[in-house]
Short mmCIF file of C-alpha atoms in Angstrom, two decimals:
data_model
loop_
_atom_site.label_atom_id
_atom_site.label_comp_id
_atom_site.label_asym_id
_atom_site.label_seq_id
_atom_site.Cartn_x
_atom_site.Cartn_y
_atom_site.Cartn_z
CA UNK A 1 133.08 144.27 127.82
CA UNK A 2 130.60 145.34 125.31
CA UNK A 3 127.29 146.59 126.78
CA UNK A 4 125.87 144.71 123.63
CA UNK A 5 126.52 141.43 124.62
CA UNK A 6 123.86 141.76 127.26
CA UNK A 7 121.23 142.87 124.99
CA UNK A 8 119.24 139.50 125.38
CA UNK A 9 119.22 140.26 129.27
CA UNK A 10 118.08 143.39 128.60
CA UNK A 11 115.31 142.68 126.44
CA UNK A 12 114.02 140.56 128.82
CA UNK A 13 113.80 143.00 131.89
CA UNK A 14 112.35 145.55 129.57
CA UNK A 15 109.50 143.35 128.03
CA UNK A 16 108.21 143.48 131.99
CA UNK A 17 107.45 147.17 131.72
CA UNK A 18 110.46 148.18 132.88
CA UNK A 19 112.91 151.06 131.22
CA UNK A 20 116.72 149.79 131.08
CA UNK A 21 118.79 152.56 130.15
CA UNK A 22 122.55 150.90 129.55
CA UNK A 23 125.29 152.77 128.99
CA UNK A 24 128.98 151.63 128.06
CA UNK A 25 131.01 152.87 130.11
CA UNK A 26 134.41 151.95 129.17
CA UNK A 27 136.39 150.81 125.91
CA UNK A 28 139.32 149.13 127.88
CA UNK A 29 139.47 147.95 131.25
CA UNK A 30 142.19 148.83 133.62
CA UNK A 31 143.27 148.85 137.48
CA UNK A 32 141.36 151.51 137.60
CA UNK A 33 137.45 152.52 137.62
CA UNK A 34 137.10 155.86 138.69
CA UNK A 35 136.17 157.26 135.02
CA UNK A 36 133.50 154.87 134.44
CA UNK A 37 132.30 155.69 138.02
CA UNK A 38 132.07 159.35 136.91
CA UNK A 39 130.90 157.96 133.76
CA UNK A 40 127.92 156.27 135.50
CA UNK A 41 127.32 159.38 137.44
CA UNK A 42 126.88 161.34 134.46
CA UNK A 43 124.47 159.06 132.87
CA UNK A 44 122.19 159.29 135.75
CA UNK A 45 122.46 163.06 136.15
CA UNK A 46 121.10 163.16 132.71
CA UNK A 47 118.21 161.56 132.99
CA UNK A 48 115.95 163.83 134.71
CA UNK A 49 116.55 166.15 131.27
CA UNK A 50 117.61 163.75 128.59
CA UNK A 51 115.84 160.12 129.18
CA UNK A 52 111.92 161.52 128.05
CA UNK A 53 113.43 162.92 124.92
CA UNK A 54 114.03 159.29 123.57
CA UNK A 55 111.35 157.44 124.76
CA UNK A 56 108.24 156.54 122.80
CA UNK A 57 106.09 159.47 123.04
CA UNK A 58 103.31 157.75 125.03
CA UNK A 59 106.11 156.48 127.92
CA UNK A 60 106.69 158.42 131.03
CA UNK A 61 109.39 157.26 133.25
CA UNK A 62 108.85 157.23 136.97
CA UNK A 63 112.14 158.57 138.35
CA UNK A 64 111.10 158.63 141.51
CA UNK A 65 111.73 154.84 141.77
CA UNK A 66 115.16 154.13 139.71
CA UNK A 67 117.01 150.79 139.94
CA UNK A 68 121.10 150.40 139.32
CA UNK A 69 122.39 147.29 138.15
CA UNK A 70 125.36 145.88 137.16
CA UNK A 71 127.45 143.12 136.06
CA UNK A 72 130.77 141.77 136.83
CA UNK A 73 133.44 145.28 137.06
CA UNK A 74 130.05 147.36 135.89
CA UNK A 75 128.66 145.43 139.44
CA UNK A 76 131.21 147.03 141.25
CA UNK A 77 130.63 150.24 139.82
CA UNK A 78 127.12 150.18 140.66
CA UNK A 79 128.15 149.78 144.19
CA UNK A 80 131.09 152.18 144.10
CA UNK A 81 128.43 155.09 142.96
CA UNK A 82 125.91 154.64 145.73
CA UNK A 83 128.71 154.45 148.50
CA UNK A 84 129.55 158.27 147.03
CA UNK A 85 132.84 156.87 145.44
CA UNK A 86 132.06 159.39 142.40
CA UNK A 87 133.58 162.88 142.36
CA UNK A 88 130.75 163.93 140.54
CA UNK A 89 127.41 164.78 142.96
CA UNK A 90 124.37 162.64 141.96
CA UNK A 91 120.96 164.49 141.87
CA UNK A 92 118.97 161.60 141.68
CA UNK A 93 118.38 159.00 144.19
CA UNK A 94 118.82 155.24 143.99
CA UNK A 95 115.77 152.90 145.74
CA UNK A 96 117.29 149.58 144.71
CA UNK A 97 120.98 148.29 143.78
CA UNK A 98 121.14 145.09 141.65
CA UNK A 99 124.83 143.24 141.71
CA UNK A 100 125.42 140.82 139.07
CA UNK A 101 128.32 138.50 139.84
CA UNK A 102 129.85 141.73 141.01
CA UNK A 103 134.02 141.48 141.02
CA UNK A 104 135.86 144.54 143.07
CA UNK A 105 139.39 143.72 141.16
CA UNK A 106 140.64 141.85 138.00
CA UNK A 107 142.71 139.18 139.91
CA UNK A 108 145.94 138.31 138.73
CA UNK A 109 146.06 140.64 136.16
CA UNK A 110 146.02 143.78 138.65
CA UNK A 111 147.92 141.11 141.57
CA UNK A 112 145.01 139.78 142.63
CA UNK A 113 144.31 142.80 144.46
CA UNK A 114 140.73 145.37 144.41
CA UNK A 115 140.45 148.01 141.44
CA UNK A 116 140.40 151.64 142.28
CA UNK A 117 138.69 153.04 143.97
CA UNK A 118 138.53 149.85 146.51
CA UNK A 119 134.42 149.06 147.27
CA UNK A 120 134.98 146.29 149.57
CA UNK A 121 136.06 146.91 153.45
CA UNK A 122 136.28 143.12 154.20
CA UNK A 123 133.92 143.98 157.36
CA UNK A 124 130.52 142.13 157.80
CA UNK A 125 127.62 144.74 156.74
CA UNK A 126 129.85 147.17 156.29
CA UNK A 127 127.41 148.79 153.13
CA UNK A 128 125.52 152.22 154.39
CA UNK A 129 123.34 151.67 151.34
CA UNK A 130 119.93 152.50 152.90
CA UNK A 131 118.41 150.70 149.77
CA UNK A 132 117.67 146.92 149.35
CA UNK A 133 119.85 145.08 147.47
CA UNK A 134 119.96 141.50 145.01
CA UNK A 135 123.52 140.01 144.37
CA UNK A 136 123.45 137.26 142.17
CA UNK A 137 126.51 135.28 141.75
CA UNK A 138 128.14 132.23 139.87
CA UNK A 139 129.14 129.23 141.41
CA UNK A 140 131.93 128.29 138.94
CA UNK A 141 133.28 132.26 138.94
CA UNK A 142 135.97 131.27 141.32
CA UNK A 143 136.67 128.16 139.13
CA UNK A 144 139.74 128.53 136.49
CA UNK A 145 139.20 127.14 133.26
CA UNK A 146 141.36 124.35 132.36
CA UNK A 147 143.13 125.03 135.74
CA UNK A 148 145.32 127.64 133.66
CA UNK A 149 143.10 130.89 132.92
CA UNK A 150 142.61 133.40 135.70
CA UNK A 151 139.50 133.20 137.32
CA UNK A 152 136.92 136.00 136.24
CA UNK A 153 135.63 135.69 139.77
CA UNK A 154 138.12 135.40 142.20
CA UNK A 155 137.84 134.24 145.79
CA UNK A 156 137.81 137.03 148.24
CA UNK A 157 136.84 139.66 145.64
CA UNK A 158 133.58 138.33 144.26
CA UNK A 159 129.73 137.71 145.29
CA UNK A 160 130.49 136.21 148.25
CA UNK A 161 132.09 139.31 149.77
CA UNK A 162 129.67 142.01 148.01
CA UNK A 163 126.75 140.45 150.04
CA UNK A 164 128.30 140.00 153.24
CA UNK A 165 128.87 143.43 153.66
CA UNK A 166 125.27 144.22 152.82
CA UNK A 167 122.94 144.88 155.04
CA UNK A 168 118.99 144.12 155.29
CA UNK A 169 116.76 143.72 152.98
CA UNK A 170 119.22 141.90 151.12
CA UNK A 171 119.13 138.69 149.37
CA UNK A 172 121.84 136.45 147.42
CA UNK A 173 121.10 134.46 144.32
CA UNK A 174 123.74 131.70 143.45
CA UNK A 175 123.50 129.62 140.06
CA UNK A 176 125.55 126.49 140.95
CA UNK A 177 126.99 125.51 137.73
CA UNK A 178 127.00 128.29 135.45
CA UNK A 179 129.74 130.70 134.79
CA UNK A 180 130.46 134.61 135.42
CA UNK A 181 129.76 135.59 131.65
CA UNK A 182 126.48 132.76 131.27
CA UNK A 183 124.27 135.74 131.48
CA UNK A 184 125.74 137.32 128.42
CA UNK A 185 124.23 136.64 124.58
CA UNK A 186 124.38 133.28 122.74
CA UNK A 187 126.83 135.28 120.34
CA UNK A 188 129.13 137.17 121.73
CA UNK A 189 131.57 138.23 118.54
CA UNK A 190 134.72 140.26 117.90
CA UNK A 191 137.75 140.17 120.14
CA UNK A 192 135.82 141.41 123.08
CA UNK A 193 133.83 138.29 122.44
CA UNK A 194 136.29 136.06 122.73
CA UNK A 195 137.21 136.94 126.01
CA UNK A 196 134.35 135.69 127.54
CA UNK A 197 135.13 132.40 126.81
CA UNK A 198 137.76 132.83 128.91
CA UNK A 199 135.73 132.42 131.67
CA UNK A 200 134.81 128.68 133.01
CA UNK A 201 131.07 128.46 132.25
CA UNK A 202 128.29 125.60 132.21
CA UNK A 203 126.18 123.86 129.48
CA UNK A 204 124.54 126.97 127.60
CA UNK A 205 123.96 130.83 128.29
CA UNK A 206 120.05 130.45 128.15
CA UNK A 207 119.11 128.97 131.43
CA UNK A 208 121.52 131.20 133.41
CA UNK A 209 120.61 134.69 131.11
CA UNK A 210 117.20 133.61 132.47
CA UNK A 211 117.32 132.95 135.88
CA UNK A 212 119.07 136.27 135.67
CA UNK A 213 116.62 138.12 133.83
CA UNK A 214 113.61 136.77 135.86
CA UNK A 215 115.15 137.67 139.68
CA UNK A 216 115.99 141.04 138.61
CA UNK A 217 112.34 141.37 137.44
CA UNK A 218 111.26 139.76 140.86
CA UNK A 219 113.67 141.97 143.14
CA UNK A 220 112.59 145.45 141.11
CA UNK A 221 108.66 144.13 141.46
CA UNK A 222 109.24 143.51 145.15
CA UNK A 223 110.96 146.58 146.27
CA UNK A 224 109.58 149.15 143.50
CA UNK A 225 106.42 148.33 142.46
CA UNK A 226 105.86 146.37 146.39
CA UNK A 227 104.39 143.22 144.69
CA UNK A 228 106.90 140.30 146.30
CA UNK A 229 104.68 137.67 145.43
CA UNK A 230 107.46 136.54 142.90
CA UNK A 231 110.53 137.08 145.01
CA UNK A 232 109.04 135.09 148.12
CA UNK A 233 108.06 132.56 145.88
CA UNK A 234 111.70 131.92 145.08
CA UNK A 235 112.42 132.11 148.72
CA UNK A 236 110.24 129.62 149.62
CA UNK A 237 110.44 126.96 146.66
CA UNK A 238 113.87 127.68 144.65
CA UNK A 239 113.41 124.92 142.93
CA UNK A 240 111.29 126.69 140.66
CA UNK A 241 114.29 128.75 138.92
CA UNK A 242 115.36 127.31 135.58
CA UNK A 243 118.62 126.36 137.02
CA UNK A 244 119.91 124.60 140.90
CA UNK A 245 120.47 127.74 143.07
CA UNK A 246 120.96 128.54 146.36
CA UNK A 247 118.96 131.26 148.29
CA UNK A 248 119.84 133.37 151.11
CA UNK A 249 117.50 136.24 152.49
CA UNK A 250 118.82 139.10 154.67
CA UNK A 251 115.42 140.85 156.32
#
C-alpha cells in the first residue's frame, strides 16, 4: 500500500503539533516482513542525525518522547520492531505504540496463516512492551465483501488478538461499521488504489479517517504530552466520536 494514501490522516495528526515522519516501506507485499521491519529500523536510527535537517528551521523535535504507529501489515510491523523482531539494533527508544487495524498475516493469500516473522503468541498479555499502547480496529475487517473477496482483516489474526496480548495501559478503539482501509484518502488512485476497494467498507472514508485521526491525537496527548483530558473523555462518553464505537480500557 502506498504511504500516500494516508496523507489526509497524516495531515491531521500533524496540524496538532505533532511531527509524523512516514516512510514506505515496501513496494510489494509478500509472506514475508522482515525487510520492511529492518526497513522501519533504519528509519528510526536515522532520526537522531537526519530528521532536524528537513524540518522547518524554527522546529525542534523532542526525541525523547517518539510515538510508532501503524496501519494494517505496517501495524504489525510497528509491533514486530518493539518486540526486537528487527536484526538491526534500535538506538532510540519507543514511549508509545499506536496499532491501526493491525493484521499479523494476509489470510488466504499466505493460507490464512501469520506473516514472517510471526508477532502474535495467541497467549493473553503476552506483549513485554513496557510502553502504553492504542489499537484501533474495524468492525467490518473480518467481513468479506460480497461474501467472495478475502477478508483484509481476518478472524484470529486481526485487532482483536493484537490487544489481547497487550498489557496495561492499553486501550482498544472499535469503529462498528467502517472498513479496514476507511482511514485511507477519499482518492485512492492507480492499481494500488484499487485494491482497497477490495476491502468491505462503510458509507464514506471521512468519518472513520477522523475518528482515527482524533484518538491517535488523544492517546499521543495522554501518554506524551500527560494531558488525558481527551482520551478519558472518550472513555467516559464515546458517544462523542464521529462514528458508533466501542471502548475498552486496560489500566
Amino acid at each position: 500500500m502506498r504511504i500516500s494514501f494516508h496523507s489526509q490522516l497524516i495531515q491531521h495528526v500533524s496540524s496538532q503539533g505533532l511531527i509524523v515522519v512516514a516512510p514506505q516501506l515496501y513496494t510489494c507485499s509478500g509472506c514475508d516482513s522482515t525487510k520492511e521491519i529492518n526497513a522501519a529500523a533504519a528509519t528510526t536510527n536515522w532520526l537522531s542525525q537526519g530528521l532536524a535537517a528537513v524540518l522547518p528551521p524554527l522546529v525542534r523535535p523532542n526525541l525523547a518522547k517518539l510515538a510508532l504507529a501503524g496501519h494494517s501489515r505496517g501495524g504489525k510491523d510497528a509491533f514486530a520492531l518493539v518486540l526486537g523482531k528487527s536484526s538491526t539494533p534500535l538506538t532510540l527508544p519507543f514511549t508509545a505504540l499506536l496499532g491501526i487495524d493491525p493484521v499479523d498475516g494476509m489470510g488466504t493469500w499466505c493460507g490464512n496463516i501469520q506473516t514472517k516473522p510471526p508477532v502474535l503468541t495467541y497467549v493473553a498479555q503476552s506483549f513485554d512492551l513496557k510502553m502504553p499502547v492504542m489499537v484501533v480496529g474495524s468492525g467490518l475487517g473480518e467481513d468479506k465483501k460480497y461474501n467472495v473477496l478475502p477478508a483484509c482483516a481476518p478472524k484470529g489474526l486481526n485487532h482483536v488478538d493484537f490487544f489481547e496480548e497487550c498489557r496495561p495501559p492499553a486501550c482498544h478503539i472499535v469503529a462498528k461499521r467502517y472498513g479496514h482501509m476507511d482511514m485511507l484518502d477519499d482518492e485512492t488512485n492507480g492499481v494500488k488504489g484499487v485494491a482497497t476497494c477490495m476491502c468491505q467498507s462503510g458509507s464514506s472514508r471521512e468519518p472513520m479517517r477522523r475518528l482515527v485521526g482524533g484518538v491517535a491525537v488523544a492517546f499521543l496527548r495522554a501518554y506524551l504530552e500527560r494531558d488525558d483530558r481527551d482520551l478519558m473523555a472518550l472513555k467516559d462518553t464515546p458517544d462523542i466520536a464521529p462514528v458508533e464505537i466501542t471502548v475498552e480500557f486496560r489500566l
